[in-house]
Structures are given as C-alpha cells and as structure tokens.
Short mmCIF file of C-alpha atoms and ligand atoms in Angstrom, two decimals:
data_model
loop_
_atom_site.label_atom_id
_atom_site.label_comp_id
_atom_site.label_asym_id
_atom_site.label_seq_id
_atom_site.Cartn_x
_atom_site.Cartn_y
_atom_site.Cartn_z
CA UNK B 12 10.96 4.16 1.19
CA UNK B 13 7.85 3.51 3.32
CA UNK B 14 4.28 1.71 2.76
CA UNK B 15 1.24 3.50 3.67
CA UNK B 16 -1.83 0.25 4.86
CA UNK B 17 -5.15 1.66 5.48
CA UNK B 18 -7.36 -0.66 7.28
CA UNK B 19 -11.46 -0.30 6.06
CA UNK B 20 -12.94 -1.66 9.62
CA UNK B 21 -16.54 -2.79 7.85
CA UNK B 22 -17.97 -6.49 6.83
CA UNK B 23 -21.27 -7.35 5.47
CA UNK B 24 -21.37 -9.93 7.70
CA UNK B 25 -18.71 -11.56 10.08
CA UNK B 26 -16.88 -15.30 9.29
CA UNK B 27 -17.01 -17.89 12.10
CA UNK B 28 -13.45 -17.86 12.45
CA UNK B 29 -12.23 -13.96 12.08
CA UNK B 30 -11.23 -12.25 14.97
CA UNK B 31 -9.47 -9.09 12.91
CA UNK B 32 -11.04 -5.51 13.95
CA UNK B 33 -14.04 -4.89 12.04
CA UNK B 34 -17.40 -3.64 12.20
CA UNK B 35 -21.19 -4.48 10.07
CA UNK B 36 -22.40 -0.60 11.25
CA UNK B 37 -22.35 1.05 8.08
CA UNK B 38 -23.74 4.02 9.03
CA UNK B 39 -19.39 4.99 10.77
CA UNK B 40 -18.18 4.56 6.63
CA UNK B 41 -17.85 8.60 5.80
CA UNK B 42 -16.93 9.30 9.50
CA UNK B 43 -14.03 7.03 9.09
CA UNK B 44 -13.11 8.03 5.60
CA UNK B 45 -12.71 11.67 6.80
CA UNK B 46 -10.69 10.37 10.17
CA UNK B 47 -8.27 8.05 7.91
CA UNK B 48 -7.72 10.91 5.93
CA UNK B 49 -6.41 13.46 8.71
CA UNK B 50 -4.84 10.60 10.23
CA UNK B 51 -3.04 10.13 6.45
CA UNK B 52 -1.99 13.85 7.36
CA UNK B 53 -0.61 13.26 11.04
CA UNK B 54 1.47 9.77 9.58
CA UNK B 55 3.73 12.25 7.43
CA UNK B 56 5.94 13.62 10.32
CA UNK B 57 6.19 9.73 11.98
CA UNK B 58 7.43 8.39 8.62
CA UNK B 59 9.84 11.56 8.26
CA UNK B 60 7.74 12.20 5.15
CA UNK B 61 9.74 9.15 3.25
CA UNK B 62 8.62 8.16 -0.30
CA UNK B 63 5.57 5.58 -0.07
CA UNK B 64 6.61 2.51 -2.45
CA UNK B 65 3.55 0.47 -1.37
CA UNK B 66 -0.34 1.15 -0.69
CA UNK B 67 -2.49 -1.61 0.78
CA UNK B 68 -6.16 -1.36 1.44
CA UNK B 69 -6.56 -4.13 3.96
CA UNK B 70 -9.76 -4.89 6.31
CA UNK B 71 -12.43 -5.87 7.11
CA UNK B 72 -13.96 -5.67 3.76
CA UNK B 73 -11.93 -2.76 1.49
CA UNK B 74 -14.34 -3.86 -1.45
CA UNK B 75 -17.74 -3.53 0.83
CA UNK B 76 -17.34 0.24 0.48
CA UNK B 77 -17.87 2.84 -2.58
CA UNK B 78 -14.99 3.15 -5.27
CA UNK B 79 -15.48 6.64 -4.39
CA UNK B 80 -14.59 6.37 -1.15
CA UNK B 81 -11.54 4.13 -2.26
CA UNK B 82 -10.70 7.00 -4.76
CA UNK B 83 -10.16 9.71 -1.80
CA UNK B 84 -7.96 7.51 0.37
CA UNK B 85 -5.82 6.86 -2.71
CA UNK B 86 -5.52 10.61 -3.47
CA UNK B 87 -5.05 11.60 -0.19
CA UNK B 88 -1.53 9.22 -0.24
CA UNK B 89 -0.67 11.41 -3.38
CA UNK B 90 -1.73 14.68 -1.89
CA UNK B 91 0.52 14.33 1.53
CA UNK B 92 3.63 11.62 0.12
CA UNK B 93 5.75 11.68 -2.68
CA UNK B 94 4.77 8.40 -4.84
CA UNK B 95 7.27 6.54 -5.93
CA UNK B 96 7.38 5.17 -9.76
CA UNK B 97 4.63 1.94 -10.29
CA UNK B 98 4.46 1.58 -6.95
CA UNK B 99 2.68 -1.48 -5.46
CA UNK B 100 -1.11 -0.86 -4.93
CA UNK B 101 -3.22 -3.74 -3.59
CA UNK B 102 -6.62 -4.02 -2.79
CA UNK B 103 -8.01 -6.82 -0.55
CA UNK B 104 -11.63 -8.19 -2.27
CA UNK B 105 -14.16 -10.61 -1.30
CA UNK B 106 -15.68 -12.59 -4.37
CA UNK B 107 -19.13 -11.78 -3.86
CA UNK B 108 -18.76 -7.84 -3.85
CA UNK B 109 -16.96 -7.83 -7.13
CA UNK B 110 -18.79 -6.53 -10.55
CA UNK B 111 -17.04 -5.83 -13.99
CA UNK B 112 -17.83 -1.90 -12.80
CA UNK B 113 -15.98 -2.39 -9.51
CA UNK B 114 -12.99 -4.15 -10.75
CA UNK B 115 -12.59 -1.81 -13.96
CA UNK B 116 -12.83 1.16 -11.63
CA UNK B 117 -9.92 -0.48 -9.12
CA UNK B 118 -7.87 -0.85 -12.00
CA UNK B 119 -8.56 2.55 -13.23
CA UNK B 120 -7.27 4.06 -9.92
CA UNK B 121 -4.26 2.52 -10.67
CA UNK B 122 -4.29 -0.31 -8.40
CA UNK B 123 -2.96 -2.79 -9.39
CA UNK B 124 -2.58 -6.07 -7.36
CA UNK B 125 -5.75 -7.72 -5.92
CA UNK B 126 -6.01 -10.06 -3.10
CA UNK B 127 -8.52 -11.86 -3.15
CA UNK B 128 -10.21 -13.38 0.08
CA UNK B 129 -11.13 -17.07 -1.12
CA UNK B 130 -10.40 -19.25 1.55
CA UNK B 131 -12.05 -22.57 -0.20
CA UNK B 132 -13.13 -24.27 -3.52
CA UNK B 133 -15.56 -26.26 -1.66
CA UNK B 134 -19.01 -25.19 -0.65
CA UNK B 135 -19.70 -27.18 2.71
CA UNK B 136 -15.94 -25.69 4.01
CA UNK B 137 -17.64 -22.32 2.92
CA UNK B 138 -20.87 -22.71 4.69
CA UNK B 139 -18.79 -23.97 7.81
CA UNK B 140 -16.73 -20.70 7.43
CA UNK B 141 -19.47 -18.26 7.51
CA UNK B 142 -18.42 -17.11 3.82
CA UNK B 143 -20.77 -14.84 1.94
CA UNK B 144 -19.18 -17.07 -1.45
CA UNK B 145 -19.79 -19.85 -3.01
CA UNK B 146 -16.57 -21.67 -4.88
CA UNK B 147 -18.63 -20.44 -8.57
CA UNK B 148 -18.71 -16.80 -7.71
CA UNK B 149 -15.11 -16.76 -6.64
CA UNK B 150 -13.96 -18.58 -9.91
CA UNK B 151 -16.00 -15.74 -11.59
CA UNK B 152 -15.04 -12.70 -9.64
CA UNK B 153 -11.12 -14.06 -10.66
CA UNK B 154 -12.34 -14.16 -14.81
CA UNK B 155 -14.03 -10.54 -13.85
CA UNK B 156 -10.74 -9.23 -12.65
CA UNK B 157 -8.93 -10.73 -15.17
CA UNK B 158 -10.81 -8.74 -17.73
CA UNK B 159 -10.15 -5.91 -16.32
CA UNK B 160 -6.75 -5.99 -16.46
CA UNK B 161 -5.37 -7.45 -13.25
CA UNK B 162 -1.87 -8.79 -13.94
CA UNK B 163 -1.14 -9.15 -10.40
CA UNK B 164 -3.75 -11.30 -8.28
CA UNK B 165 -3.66 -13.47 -5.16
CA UNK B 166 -5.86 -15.46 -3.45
CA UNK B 167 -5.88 -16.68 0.48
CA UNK B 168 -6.81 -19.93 1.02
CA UNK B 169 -7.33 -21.76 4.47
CA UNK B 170 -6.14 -25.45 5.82
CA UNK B 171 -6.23 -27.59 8.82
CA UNK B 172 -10.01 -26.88 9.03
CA UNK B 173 -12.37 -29.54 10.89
CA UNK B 174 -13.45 -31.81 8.24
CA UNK B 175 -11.87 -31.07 5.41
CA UNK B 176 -9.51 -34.02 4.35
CA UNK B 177 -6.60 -34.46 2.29
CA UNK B 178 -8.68 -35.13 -0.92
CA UNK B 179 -11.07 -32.17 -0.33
CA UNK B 180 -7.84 -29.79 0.08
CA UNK B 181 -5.96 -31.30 -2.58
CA UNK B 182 -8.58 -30.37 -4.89
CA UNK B 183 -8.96 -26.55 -3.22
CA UNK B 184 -4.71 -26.50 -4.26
CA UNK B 185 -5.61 -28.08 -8.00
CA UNK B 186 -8.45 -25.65 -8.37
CA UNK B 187 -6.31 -22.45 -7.31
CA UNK B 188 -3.27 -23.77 -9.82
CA UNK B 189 -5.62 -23.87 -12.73
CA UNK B 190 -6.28 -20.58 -12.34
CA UNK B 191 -2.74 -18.95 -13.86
CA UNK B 192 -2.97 -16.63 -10.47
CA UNK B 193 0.66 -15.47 -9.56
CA UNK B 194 0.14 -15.31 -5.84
CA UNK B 195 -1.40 -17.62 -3.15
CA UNK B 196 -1.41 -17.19 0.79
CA UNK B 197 -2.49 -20.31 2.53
CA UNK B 198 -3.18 -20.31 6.30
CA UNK B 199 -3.73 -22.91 8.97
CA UNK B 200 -7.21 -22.51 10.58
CA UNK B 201 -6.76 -20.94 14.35
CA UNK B 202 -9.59 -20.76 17.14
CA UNK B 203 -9.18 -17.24 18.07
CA UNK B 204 -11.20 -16.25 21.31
CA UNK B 205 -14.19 -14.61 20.95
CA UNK B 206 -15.10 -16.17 17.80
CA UNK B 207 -17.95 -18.59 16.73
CA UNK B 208 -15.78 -21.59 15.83
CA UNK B 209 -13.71 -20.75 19.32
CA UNK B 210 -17.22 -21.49 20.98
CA UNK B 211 -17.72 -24.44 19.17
CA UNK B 212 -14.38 -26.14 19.82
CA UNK B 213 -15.25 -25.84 23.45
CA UNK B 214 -18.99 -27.29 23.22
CA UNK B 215 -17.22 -29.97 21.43
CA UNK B 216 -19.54 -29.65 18.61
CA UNK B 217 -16.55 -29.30 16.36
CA UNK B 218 -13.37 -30.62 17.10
CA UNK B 219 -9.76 -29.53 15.53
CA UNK B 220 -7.87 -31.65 12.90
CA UNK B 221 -4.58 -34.12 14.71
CA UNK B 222 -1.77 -32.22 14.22
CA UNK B 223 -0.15 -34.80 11.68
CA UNK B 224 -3.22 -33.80 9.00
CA UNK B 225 -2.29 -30.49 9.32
CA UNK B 226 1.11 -31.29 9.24
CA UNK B 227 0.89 -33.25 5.63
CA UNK B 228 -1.81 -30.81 4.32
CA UNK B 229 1.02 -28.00 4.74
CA UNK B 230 3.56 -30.46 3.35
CA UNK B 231 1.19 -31.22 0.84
CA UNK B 232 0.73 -27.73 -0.22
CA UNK B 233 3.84 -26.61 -0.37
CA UNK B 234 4.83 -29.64 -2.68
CA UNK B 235 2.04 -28.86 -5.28
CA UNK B 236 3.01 -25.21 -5.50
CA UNK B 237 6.62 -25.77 -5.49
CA UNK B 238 6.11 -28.26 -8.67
CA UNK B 239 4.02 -25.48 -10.33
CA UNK B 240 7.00 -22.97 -10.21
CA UNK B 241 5.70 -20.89 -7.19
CA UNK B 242 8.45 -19.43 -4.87
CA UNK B 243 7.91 -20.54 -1.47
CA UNK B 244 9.02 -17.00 -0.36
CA UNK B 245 7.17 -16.69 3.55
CA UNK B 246 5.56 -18.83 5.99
CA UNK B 247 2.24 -19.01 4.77
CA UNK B 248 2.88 -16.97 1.31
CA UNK B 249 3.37 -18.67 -2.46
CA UNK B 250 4.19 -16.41 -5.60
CA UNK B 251 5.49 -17.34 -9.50
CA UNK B 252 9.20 -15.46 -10.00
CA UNK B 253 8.71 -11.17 -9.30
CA UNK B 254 5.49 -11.42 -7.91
CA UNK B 255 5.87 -11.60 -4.30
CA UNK B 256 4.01 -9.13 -2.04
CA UNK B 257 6.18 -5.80 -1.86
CA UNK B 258 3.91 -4.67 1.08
CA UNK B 259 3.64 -7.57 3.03
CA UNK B 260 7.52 -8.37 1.97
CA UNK B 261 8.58 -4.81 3.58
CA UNK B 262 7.00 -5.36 7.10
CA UNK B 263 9.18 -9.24 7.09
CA UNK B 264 12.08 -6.62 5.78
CA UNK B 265 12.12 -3.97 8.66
CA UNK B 266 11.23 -1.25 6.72
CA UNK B 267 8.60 1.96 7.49
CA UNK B 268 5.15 1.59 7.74
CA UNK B 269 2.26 3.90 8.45
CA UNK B 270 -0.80 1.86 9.35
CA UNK B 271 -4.07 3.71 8.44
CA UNK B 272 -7.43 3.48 10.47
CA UNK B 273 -9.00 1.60 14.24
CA UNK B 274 -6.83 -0.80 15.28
CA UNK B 275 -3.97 -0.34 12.62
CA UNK B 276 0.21 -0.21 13.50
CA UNK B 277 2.98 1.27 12.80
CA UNK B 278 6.47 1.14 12.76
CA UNK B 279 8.91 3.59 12.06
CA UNK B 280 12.71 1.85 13.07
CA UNK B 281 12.58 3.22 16.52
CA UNK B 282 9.17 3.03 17.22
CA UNK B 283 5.77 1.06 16.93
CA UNK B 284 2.49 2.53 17.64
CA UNK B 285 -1.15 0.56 17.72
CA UNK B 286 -4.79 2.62 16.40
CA UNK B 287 -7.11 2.01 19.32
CA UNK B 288 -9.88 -0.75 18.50
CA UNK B 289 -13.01 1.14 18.60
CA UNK B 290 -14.23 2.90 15.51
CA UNK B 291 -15.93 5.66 18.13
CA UNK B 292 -12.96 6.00 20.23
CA UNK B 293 -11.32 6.45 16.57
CA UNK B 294 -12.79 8.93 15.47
CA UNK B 295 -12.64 11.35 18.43
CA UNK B 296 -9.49 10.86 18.86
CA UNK B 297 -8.27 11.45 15.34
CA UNK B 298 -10.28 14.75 15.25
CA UNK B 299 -8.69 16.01 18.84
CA UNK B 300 -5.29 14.74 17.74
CA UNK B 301 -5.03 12.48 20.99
CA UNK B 302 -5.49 9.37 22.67
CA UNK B 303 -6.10 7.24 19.33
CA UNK B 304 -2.58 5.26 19.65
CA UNK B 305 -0.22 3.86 21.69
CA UNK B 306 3.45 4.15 21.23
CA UNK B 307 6.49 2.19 22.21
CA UNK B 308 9.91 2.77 21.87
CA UNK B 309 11.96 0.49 20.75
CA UNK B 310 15.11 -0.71 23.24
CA UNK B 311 18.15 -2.63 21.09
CA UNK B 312 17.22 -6.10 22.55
CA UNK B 313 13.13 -5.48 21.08
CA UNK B 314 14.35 -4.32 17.67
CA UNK B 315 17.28 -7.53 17.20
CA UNK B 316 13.57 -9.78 18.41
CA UNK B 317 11.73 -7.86 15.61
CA UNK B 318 14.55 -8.48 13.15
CA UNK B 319 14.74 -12.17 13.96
CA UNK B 320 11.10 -12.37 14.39
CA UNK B 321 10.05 -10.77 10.85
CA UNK B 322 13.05 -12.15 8.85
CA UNK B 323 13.12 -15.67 9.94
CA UNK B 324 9.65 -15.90 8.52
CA UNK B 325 10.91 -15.72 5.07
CA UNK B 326 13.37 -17.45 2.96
CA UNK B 327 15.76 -14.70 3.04
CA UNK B 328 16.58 -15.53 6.72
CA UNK B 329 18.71 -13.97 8.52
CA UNK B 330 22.46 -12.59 8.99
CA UNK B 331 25.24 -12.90 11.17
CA UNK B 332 27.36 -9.50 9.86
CA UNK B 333 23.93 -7.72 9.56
CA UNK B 334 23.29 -8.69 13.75
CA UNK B 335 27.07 -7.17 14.70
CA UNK B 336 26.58 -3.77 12.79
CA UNK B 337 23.23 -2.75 13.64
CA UNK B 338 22.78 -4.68 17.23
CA UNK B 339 26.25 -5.09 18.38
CA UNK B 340 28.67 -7.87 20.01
CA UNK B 341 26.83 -8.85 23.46
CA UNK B 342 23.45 -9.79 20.76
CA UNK B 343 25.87 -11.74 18.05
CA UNK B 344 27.33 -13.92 20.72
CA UNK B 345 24.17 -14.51 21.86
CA UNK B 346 22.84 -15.23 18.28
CA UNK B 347 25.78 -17.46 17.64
CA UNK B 348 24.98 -19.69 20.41
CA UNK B 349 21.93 -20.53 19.83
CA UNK B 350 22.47 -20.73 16.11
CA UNK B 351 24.93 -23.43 16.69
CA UNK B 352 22.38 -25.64 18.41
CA UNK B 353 19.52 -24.99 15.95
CA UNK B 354 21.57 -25.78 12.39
CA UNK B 355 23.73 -28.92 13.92
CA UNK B 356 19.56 -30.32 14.46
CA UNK B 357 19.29 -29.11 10.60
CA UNK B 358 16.46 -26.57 12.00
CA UNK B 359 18.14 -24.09 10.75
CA UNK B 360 20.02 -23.79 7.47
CA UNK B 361 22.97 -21.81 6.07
CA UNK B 362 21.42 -20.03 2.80
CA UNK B 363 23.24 -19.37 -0.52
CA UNK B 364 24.04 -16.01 0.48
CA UNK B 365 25.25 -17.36 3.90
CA UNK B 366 22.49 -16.14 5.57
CA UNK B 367 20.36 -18.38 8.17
CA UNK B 368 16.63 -19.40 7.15
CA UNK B 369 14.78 -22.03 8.54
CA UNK B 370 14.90 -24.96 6.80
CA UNK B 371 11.28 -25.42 4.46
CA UNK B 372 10.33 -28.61 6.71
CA UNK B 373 10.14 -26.75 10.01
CA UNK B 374 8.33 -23.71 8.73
CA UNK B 375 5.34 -25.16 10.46
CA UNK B 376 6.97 -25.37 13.91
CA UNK B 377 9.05 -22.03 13.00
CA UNK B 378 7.38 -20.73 16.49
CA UNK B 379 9.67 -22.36 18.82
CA UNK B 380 12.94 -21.78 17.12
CA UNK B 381 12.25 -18.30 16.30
CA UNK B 382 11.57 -17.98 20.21
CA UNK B 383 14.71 -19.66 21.00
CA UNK B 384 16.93 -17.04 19.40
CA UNK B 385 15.30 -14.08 20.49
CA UNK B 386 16.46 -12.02 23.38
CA UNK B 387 14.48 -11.30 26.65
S1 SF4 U 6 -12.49 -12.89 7.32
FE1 SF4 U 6 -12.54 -10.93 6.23
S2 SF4 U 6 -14.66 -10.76 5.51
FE2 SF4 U 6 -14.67 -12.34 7.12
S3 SF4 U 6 -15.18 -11.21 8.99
FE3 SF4 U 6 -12.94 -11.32 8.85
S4 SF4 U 6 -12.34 -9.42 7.87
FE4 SF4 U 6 -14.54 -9.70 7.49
#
C-alpha cells in the first residue's frame, strides 16, 4: 500500500510566515497540471506500481485552482494505480476560497477529508499572519463543508505567535472545540528565513514569545483537547477515536510515498528523492524525463534514523524487536544504550504494547532526544 501527495505550488497571496514552495503566477496552472500528470505516470515504476490507500492534495493553495483541474489529477491516480477500497482522499482548503459549489463538487469527486488552513479565531493574529480570512469566513466555510457532506474535517491552527496570550489562544482552542471537527493540527510559530516575519524578528519590530508561554500554550492545548476526547496521536496532530490522518500517519509509519509536483518527495523503503523547487525547471524537466529530482539511497544507519525519526513523533513509538529484525545487532545495542539513559530521566516511556514513545510532556523538546538515539 502506498499514498500518492500532489503538491499545487500556487497562492493568491503569500502569509508572513510561510516558507513552503509556492508560487502567485497563475498563468504556470495548466503547464503544471499536464507535468503532475506525466510525472503521476513516471511515479508508477518507483512505487513498484503498489495499491495507493491515500491521496492528498497539499500546497500552496489546492483550493485556489479549478475543480476541474482537481478532477484530472484525481483521475489520473485511477487511470495509472489500482485504488484501494474508501481510500483516504484529502484536500487542503483555505476559508476564503470555499463556496457551497466548490465544496459540493470536492465531495462529489469523492474526496472526502478536508483540511482546512485556519490558523486563528482572532482577527488581529490574522492580519499579523498575512491571512486572506477573517475568523467569520472560516466559521462559515466549516458550516459550508459541513453541508456538503464532509464527515471528515480538520483544521490547522498556529501558537507561540508574538502577541497572542494565553487568553487570546485559549479562546482560538474553545472556538475550534465548538465546532464538532474530528481533527486539529496545531503548530508552534517558526521564523523561517526568507520570510516577512523572519525580517521582522531581526529589525526587532516583532519579537518571539519566552519559551515558557509557548511552553504552557502547548501544555495548555493539549489539556483542552485531551478533556474533549481527542487522541493526542503526533507531535503537533489531535483527532476524536478513527479519525487520525491515514496520509500523514503513513509517512510517521515508513510506508511508500510518491510525492507529486516542484519541490515534492518521495520515499520508496530504499530510496528518497526531492522535485526540484522551480516550477520552470519543473516543467522541463518532467517533459524531458530528467533532471527534475534528486535521489538518495538509503544506507542501514539513514533508514534506522528515519525509523526513529518518523516514529518517535507519534504515540506509537518505537520498538526494540522491530530495530533487531530489520536493522540488525550493532544498531539495537546502540539503541539500547541510549534508551536506558533517556527512560531512567522518564523522557522516554515504555508503552502498553512495550514499545518506546516519548513521554506527552517532552513532546515539545522531542528534538533533542530523538537526536540522541539516532545514528551518525
Ligand atoms: S501558509 Fe498556505 S496559503 Fe499561506 S503562503 Fe503558505 S502555502 Fe500559501
């Protein structure tokens, strides 16, 4: 079983703190509809033409472009993979491109899980985000969705943002419970280079929140969605009981991916591969067959750091007989040792299923222990 994650490179406009891959040039939409399509073609022999369980349309903005053009991608998948039964089809959306038509023609395609980018119940954090949103229109898009049959919907939301204080983000967390959603991803604001918030870190015109707000604003978080039945299942991702993300769920689980479109990856067990940045560079290259990707092979020690790396970030952790069967003895010792040190400081803890996971109180610091038990 594999996933299949096309990545639509466009925004209307771009947020003060985004530094994913994307573009405001409409004019490259059909060009890169035809390339993602071939490349859907050249993705069947890297994925050893396995049956696709999950489709994501990630960005960028998937809902800034036609449901047409949606449409193709979608039967393109069909045309070149065996489908799975009800597999897992999600759409990312921004609140302010969503209309009854949109949403009824999404569900119509047969998608059906929605994620939905909200980021904020309050207006100033908005504004201060660059948002094209208001806090109304994303209450409304979620009632639009609803209506159309949406079972399935999650929202991101982001913390630690300069500002916004306990009582402010409190009220974002109330707001998102009320709305009997069944998924919520919650992220801590970062100052990526090259981006407009970046700059104004460093002009000092803004200036980041102390560590211990975002600290309790995680802890704060977590608390309010635990009481409110949500699974604490990933870092930074929340869902009610069998709604988890099954895409985002088999990249933490080590299974096959084919990443779609500029600057998308792959991974295949033995191999990872990265879509070159440019839309231009893209394009040509997906219509020569070369020069669009870059590949690496995995050795043993990268693919036991992938394992640890993806795993650890969820609650399923990871396991010891798991590490001697498919890395060998040299890595388990290793593993042990370090193991040892991390769960007598309670960092790490033995799971039901005697697997490790970290323990819930050092997610937010899950960075340093993760990178102590990986191999070099
Ligand atoms: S956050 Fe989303 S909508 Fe905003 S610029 Fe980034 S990809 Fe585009």
């Amino acid at each position: 079983m594999a996933g299949i994650y096309f990545h639509i490179p466009f925004c209307k406009t771009r947020c003060s703190y985004c530094d994913f891959f994307s573009s405001v040039s409409e004019e490259y939409i059909p060009k890169i509809i035809e390339a993602e399509i071939k490349e859907l073609e050249f993705k069947k022999e890297y994925l050893n033409c396995e049956t696709i369980e999950t489709i994501y349309f990630g960005g960028g903005t998937p809902s800034f472009i036609s449901e047409n053009n949606i449409q193709q991608l979608l039967n393109s998948v069909y045309k070149n993979f065996k489908v799975c039964d009800n597999p897992e089809i999600t759409i990312e959306v921004n609140p302010d491109d969503i209309s009854s038509q949109k949403a009824n023609s999404f569900f119509s395609f047969g998608i059906n899980r929605v994620s939905m980018g909200t980021q904020s119940f309050n207006d100033d954090i908005l504004k201060f985000l660059n948002r094209r949103h208001n806090s109304k229109q994303a209450l409304k898009s979620i009632g639009i969705l609803k209506q159309s049959g949406f079972k399935n919907i999650s929202i991101d939301l982001i913390y630690g943002i300069p500002n916004l204080n306990n009582y402010e983000w409190e009220k974002t967390i109330d707001t998102a419970l009320q709305l009997n959603i069944q998924h919520i991803s919650a992220y801590h604001l970062s100052f990526e280079k090259g981006t407009k918030i970046h700059q104004q870190l460093k002009t000092k015109e803004i200036f980041a929140l102390q560590d211990d707000d975002s600290v309790n604003q995680y802890n704060l978080l977590c608390k309010k969605l635990k009481n409110n039945s949500f699974e604490h299942y990933e870092i930074s991702n929340f869902s009610l009981p069998e709604f988890n993300s099954k895409h985002n769920s088999s990249y933490w689980e080590g299974k096959k991916y084919g990443g779609i479109g500029p600057s998308s990856h792959s991974f295949n067990g033995n191999s990872r591969q990265w879509n070159v940045s440019d839309i231009e560079k893209y394009i040509k290259g997906v219509i020569s067959n070369k020069g669009y990707f870059t590949k690496e092979n995995l050795s043993l020690n990268q693919k036991y750091n992938e394992y640890i790396l993806t795993r650890l970030r969820t609650n399923k952790g990871v396991s010891d007989k798991e590490i001697l069967v498919n890395f060998g003895e040299n890595i388990l010792n290793h593993f042990l040792t370090e193991i040892k040190l991390l769960t007598n400081s309670n960092k790490v803890i033995l799971t039901n299923n005697n697997n490790y996971s970290i323990s819930e109180e050092n997610w937010f610091i899950s960075d340093g222990i993760i990178a102590q038990l990986c191999k070099i």
